[in-house]
Tab-separated table of C-alpha atoms in Angstrom:
chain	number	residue	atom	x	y	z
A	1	UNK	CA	0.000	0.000	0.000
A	2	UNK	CA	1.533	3.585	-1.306
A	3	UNK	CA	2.420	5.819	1.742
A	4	UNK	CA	1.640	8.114	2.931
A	5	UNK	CA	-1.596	7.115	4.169
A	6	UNK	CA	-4.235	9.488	5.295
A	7	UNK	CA	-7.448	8.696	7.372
A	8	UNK	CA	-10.727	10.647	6.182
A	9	UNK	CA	-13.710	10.504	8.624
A	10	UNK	CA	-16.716	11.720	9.070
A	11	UNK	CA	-19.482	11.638	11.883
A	12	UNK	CA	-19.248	8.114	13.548
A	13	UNK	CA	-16.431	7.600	11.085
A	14	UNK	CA	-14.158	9.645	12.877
A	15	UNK	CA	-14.549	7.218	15.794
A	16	UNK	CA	-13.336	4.104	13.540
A	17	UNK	CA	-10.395	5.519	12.166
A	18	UNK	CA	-8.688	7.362	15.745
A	19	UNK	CA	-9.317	4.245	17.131
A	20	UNK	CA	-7.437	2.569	14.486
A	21	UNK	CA	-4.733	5.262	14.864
A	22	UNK	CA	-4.249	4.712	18.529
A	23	UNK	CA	-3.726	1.174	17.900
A	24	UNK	CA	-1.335	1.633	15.027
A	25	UNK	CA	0.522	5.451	15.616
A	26	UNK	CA	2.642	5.155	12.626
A	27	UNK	CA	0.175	3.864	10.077
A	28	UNK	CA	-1.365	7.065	9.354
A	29	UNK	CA	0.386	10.146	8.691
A	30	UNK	CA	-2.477	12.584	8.631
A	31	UNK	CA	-6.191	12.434	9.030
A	32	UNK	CA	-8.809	14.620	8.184
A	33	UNK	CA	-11.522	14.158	10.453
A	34	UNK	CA	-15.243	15.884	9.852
A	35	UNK	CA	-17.676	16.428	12.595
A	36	UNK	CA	-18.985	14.277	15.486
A	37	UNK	CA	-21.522	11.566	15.761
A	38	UNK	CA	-25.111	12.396	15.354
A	39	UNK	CA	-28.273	9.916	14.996
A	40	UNK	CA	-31.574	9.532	13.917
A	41	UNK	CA	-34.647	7.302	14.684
A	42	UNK	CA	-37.210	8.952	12.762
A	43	UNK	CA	-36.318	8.303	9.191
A	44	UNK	CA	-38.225	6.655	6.250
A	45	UNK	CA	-36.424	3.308	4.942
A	46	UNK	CA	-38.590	2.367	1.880
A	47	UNK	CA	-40.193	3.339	-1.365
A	48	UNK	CA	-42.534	1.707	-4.164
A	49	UNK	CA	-39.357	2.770	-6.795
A	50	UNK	CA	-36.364	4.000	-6.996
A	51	UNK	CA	-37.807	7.148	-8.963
A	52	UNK	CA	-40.373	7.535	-6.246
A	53	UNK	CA	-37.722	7.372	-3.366
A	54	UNK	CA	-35.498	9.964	-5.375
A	55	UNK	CA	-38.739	12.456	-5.432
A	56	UNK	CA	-39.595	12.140	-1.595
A	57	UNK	CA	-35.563	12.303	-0.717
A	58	UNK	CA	-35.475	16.079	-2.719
A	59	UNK	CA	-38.256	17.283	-0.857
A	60	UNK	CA	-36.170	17.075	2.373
A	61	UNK	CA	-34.395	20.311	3.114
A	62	UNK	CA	-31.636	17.430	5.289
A	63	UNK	CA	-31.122	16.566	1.304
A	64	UNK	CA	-32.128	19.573	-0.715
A	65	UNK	CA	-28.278	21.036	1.191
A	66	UNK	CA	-26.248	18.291	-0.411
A	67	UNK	CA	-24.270	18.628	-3.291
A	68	UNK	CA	-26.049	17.174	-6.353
A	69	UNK	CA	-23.096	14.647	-7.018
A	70	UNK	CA	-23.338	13.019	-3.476
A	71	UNK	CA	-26.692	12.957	-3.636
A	72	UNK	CA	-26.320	11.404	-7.061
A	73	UNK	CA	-24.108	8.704	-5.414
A	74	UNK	CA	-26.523	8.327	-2.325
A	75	UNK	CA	-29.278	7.294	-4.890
A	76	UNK	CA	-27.560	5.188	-6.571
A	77	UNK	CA	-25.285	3.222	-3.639
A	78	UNK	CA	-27.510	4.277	-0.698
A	79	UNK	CA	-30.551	2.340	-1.949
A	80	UNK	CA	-31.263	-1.570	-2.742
A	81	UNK	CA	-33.288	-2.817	-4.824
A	82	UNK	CA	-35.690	-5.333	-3.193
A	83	UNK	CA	-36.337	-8.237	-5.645
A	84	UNK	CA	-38.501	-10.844	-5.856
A	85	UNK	CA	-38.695	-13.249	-9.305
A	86	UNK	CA	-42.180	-11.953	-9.765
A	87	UNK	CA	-41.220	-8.308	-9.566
A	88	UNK	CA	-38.804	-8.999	-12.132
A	89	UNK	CA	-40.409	-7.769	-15.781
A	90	UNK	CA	-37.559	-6.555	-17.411
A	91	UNK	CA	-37.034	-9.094	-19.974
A	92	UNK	CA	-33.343	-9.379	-19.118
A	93	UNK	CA	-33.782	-10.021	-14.879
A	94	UNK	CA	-33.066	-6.000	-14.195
A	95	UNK	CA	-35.011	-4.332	-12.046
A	96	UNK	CA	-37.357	-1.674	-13.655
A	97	UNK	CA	-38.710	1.593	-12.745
A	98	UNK	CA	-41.130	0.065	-10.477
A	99	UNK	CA	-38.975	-2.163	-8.487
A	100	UNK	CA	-39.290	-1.087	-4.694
A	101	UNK	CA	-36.211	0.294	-2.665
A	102	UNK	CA	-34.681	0.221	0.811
A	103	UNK	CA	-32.157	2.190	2.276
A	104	UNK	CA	-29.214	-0.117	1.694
A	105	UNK	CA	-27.949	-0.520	5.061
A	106	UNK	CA	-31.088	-1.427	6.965
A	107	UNK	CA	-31.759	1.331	9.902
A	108	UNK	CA	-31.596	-0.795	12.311
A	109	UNK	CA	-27.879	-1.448	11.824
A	110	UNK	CA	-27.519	2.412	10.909
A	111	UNK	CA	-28.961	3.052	14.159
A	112	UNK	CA	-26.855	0.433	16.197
A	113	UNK	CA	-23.439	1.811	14.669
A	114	UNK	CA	-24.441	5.157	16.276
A	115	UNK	CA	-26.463	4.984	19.700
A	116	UNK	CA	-26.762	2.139	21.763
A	117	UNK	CA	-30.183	2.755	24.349
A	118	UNK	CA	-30.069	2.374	28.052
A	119	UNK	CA	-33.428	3.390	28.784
A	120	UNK	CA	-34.728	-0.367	29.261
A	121	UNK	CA	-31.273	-0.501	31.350
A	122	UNK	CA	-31.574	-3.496	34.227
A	123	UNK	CA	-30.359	-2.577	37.653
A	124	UNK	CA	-27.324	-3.415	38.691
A	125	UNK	CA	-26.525	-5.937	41.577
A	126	UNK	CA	-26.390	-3.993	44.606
A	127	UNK	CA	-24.259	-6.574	46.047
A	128	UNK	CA	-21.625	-6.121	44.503
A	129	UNK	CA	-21.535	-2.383	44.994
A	130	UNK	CA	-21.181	-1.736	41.513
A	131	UNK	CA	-23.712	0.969	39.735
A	132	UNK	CA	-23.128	-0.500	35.919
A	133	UNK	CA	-24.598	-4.045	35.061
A	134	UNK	CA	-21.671	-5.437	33.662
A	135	UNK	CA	-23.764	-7.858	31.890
A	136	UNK	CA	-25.908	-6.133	29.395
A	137	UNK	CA	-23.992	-2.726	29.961
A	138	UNK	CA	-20.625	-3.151	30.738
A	139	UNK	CA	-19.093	-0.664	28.963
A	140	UNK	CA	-21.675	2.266	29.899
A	141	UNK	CA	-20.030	5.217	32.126
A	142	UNK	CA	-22.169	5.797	35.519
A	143	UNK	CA	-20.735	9.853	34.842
A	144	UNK	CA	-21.368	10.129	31.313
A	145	UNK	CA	-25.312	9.703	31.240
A	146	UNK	CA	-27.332	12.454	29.733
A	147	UNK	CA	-30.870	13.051	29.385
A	148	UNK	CA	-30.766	11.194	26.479
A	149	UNK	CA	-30.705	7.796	26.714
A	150	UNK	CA	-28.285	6.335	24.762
A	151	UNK	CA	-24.567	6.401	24.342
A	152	UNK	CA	-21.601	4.427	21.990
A	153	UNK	CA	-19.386	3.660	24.604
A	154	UNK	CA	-16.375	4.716	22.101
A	155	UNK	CA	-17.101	8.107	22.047
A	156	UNK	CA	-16.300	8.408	25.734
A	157	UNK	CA	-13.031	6.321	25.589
A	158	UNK	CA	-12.113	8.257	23.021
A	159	UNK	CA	-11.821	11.600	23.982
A	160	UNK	CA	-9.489	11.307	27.145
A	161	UNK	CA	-7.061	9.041	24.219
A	162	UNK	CA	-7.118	12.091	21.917
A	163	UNK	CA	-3.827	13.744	23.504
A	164	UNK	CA	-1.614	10.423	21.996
A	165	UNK	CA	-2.898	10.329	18.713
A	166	UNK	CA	0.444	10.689	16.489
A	167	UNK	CA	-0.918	11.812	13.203
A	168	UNK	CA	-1.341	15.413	12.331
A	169	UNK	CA	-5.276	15.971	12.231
A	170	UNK	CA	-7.284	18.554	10.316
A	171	UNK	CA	-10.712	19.222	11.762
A	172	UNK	CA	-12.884	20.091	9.783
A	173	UNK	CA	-16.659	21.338	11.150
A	174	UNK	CA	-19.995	23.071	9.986
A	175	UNK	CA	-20.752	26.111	11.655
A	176	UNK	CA	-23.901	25.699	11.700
A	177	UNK	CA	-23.962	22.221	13.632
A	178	UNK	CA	-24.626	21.893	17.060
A	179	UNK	CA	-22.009	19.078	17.095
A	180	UNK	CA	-19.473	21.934	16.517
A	181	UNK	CA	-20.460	24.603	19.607
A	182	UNK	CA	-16.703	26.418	20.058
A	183	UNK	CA	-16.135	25.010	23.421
A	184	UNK	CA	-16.161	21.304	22.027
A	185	UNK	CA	-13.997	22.629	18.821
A	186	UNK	CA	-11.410	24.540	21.340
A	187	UNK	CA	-11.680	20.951	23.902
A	188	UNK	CA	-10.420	18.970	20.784
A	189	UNK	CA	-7.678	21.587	19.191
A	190	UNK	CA	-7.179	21.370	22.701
A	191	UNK	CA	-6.049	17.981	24.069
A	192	UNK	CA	-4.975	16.424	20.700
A	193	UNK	CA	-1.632	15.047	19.958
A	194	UNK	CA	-0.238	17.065	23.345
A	195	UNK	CA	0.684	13.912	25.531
A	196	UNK	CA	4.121	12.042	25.252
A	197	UNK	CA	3.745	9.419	22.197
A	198	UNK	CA	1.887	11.857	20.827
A	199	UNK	CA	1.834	14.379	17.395
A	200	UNK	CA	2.694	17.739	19.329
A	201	UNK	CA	-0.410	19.039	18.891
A	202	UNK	CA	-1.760	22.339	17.387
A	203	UNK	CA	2.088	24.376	19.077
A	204	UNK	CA	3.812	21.851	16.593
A	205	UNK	CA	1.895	22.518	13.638
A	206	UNK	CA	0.605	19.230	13.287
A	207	UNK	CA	-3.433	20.050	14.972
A	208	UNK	CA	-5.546	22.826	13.008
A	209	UNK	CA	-9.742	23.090	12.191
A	210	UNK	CA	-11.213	24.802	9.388
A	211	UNK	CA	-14.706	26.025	10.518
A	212	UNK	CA	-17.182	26.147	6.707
A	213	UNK	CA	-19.377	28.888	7.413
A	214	UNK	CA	-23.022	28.493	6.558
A	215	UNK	CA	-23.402	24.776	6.454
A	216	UNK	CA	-24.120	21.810	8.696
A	217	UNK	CA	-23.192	18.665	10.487
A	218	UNK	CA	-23.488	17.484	6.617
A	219	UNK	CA	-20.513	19.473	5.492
A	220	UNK	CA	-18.563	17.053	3.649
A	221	UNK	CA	-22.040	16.500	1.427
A	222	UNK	CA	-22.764	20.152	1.350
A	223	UNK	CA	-19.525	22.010	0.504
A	224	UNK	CA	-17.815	19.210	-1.608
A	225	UNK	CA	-15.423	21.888	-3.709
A	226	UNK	CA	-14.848	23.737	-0.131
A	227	UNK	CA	-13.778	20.807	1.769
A	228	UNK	CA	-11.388	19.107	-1.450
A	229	UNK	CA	-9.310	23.087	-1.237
A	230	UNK	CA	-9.194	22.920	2.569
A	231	UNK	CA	-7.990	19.351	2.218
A	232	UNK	CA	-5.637	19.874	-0.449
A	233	UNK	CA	-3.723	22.623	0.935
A	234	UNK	CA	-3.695	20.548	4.174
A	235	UNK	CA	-1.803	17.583	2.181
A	236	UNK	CA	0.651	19.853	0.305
A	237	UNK	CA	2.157	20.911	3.826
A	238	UNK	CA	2.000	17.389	4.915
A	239	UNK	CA	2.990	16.095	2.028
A	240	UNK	CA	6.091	18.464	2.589
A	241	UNK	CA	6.362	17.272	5.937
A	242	UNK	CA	6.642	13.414	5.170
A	243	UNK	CA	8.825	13.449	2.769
A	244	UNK	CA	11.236	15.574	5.293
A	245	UNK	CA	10.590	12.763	7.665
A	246	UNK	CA	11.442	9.765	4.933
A	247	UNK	CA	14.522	11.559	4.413
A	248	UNK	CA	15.634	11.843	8.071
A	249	UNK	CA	14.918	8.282	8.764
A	250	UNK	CA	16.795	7.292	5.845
A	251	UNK	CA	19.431	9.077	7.098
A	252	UNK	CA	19.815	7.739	10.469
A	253	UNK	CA	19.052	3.558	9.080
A	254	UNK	CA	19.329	3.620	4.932
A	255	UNK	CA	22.930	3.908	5.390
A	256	UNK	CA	23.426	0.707	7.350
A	257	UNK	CA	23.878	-2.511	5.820
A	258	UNK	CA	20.901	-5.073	7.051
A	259	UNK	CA	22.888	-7.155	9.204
A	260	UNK	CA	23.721	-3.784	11.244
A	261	UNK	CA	20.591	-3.054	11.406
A	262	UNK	CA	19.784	-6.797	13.023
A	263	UNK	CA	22.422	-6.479	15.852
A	264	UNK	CA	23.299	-4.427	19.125
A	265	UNK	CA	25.313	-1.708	17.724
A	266	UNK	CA	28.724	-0.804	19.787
A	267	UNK	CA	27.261	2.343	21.945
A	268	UNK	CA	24.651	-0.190	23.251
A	269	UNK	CA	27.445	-2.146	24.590
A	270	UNK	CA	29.372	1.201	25.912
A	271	UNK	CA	26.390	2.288	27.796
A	272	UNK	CA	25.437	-0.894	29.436
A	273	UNK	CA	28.313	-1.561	31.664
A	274	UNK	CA	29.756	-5.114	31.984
A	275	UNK	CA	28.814	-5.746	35.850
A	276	UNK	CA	25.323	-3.968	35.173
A	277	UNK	CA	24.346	-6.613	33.224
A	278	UNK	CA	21.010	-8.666	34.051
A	279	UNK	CA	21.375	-12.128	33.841
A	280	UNK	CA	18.668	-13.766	31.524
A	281	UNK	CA	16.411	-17.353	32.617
A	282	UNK	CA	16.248	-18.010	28.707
């Protein structure tokens, strides 16, 4: 795989790929992370066509702010068609104008992927002393409930981890979401990349957020030419900065044969004085 490697999330996405950073520091470089997570129960999941479904979807103003192109894409990858061999009368087994749609990931799973619900939550066993039950709800924080009932237990894990992610981050947000309010922008310029093992943060250059005025937790679907400027003159510094980086390691290993680069080099031995040495059980 071609490096350098950068990490592009949005919403719940964002979530995925930090994780994913945290685990592996050095296999992104960058990431460009949109928004927070968001959710929705209300939402229609089926339509007599795919025609019909494209109709009702316009008439939404959550739409009607999209860029035509992803909404374009959303029509066409966003929906299934739902098939049975009698609703098949295209003579060649296609589906026709009439064929019924779903959304393609059912919202059921949409919904699971971004809120898990607590408000049917069992009580705990007072015996133990411990306010979570451990065995439907292990992973739910007694301090972190809100009025709302539900939660994704990764959001609040996540947060208090943001200070060691190693990849330089560009935050991106809508200013007109309410999952961008300034205090939770200025929390995450913040904390991340600040901690040892971490990028430096936004004093090293390698933390910054873009704030697109006028549009919504959407933004990525919304401002499509915006976002690909922002983004690109992001990369061309970090671009920059990689390359800088390649160099310097080469510099330090490229010029040592393999087999040097296999052994305990001579300053190891210097520094590690003979009677110092800890006797192995291997």
């Amino acid at each position: 795989m071609p490096r350098p490697i950068v990490a592009i999330g949005h919403s719940a996405g964002c979530l995925s790929v930090v994780h994913l950073s945290l685990m592996h520091p050095r296999l992104f470089h960058a990431m460009v992370l949109f928004e927070a997570p968001i959710f929705s129960v209300y939402r229609r999941e089926a339509w007599p066509s795919r025609p019909a479904a494209t109709e009702s979807l316009k008439r939404k103003p959550f739409y009607q702010a999209w860029d035509r192109r992803v909404f374009a894409q959303f029509v066409k990858y966003g929906l299934r068609d739902v098939l049975a061999k009698s609703e098949i009368s295209d003579e060649n087994g296609r589906p026709n104008e009439t064929t019924p749609v779903r959304l393609t990931t059912p919202l059921v799973q949409e919904l699971a992927s971004f809120a898990r619900p607590y408000h049917n939550l069992p009580a705990p066993d007072v015996g133990v002393g411990d306010p979570r039950n451990r065995l439907t709800h292990p992973d739910l924080d007694p301090e972190a409930l809100t009025s709302l009932p539900f939660y994704r237990p990764e959001i609040t894990e996540l947060f208090p981890r943001l200070p060691y992610l190693r990849p330089s981050v560009l935050y991106i947000f809508g200013s007109e979401s309410h999952m961008s309010l300034p205090e939770l922008r200025s929390d995450k310029l913040r904390t991340t990349g600040i901690a040892t093992g971490g990028s430096g943060g936004a004093a090293a250059g390698r933390v910054r957020e873009v704030v697109m005025q006028g549009f919504s937790h959407q933004v990525p679907f919304e401002a499509v030419d915006e976002c690909a400027e922002e983004i690109s003159r992001w990369l061309a510094c970090e671009s920059r900065r990689w390359h800088r980086e390649e160099q310097a390691l080469h510099d330090r290993w490229g010029t040592l044969h393999v087999s040097d680069q296999m052994t305990i080099d001579k300053d190891w031995k210097a520094h590690i004085r003979r009677g110092h040495r800890v006797k192995s059980n291997l």
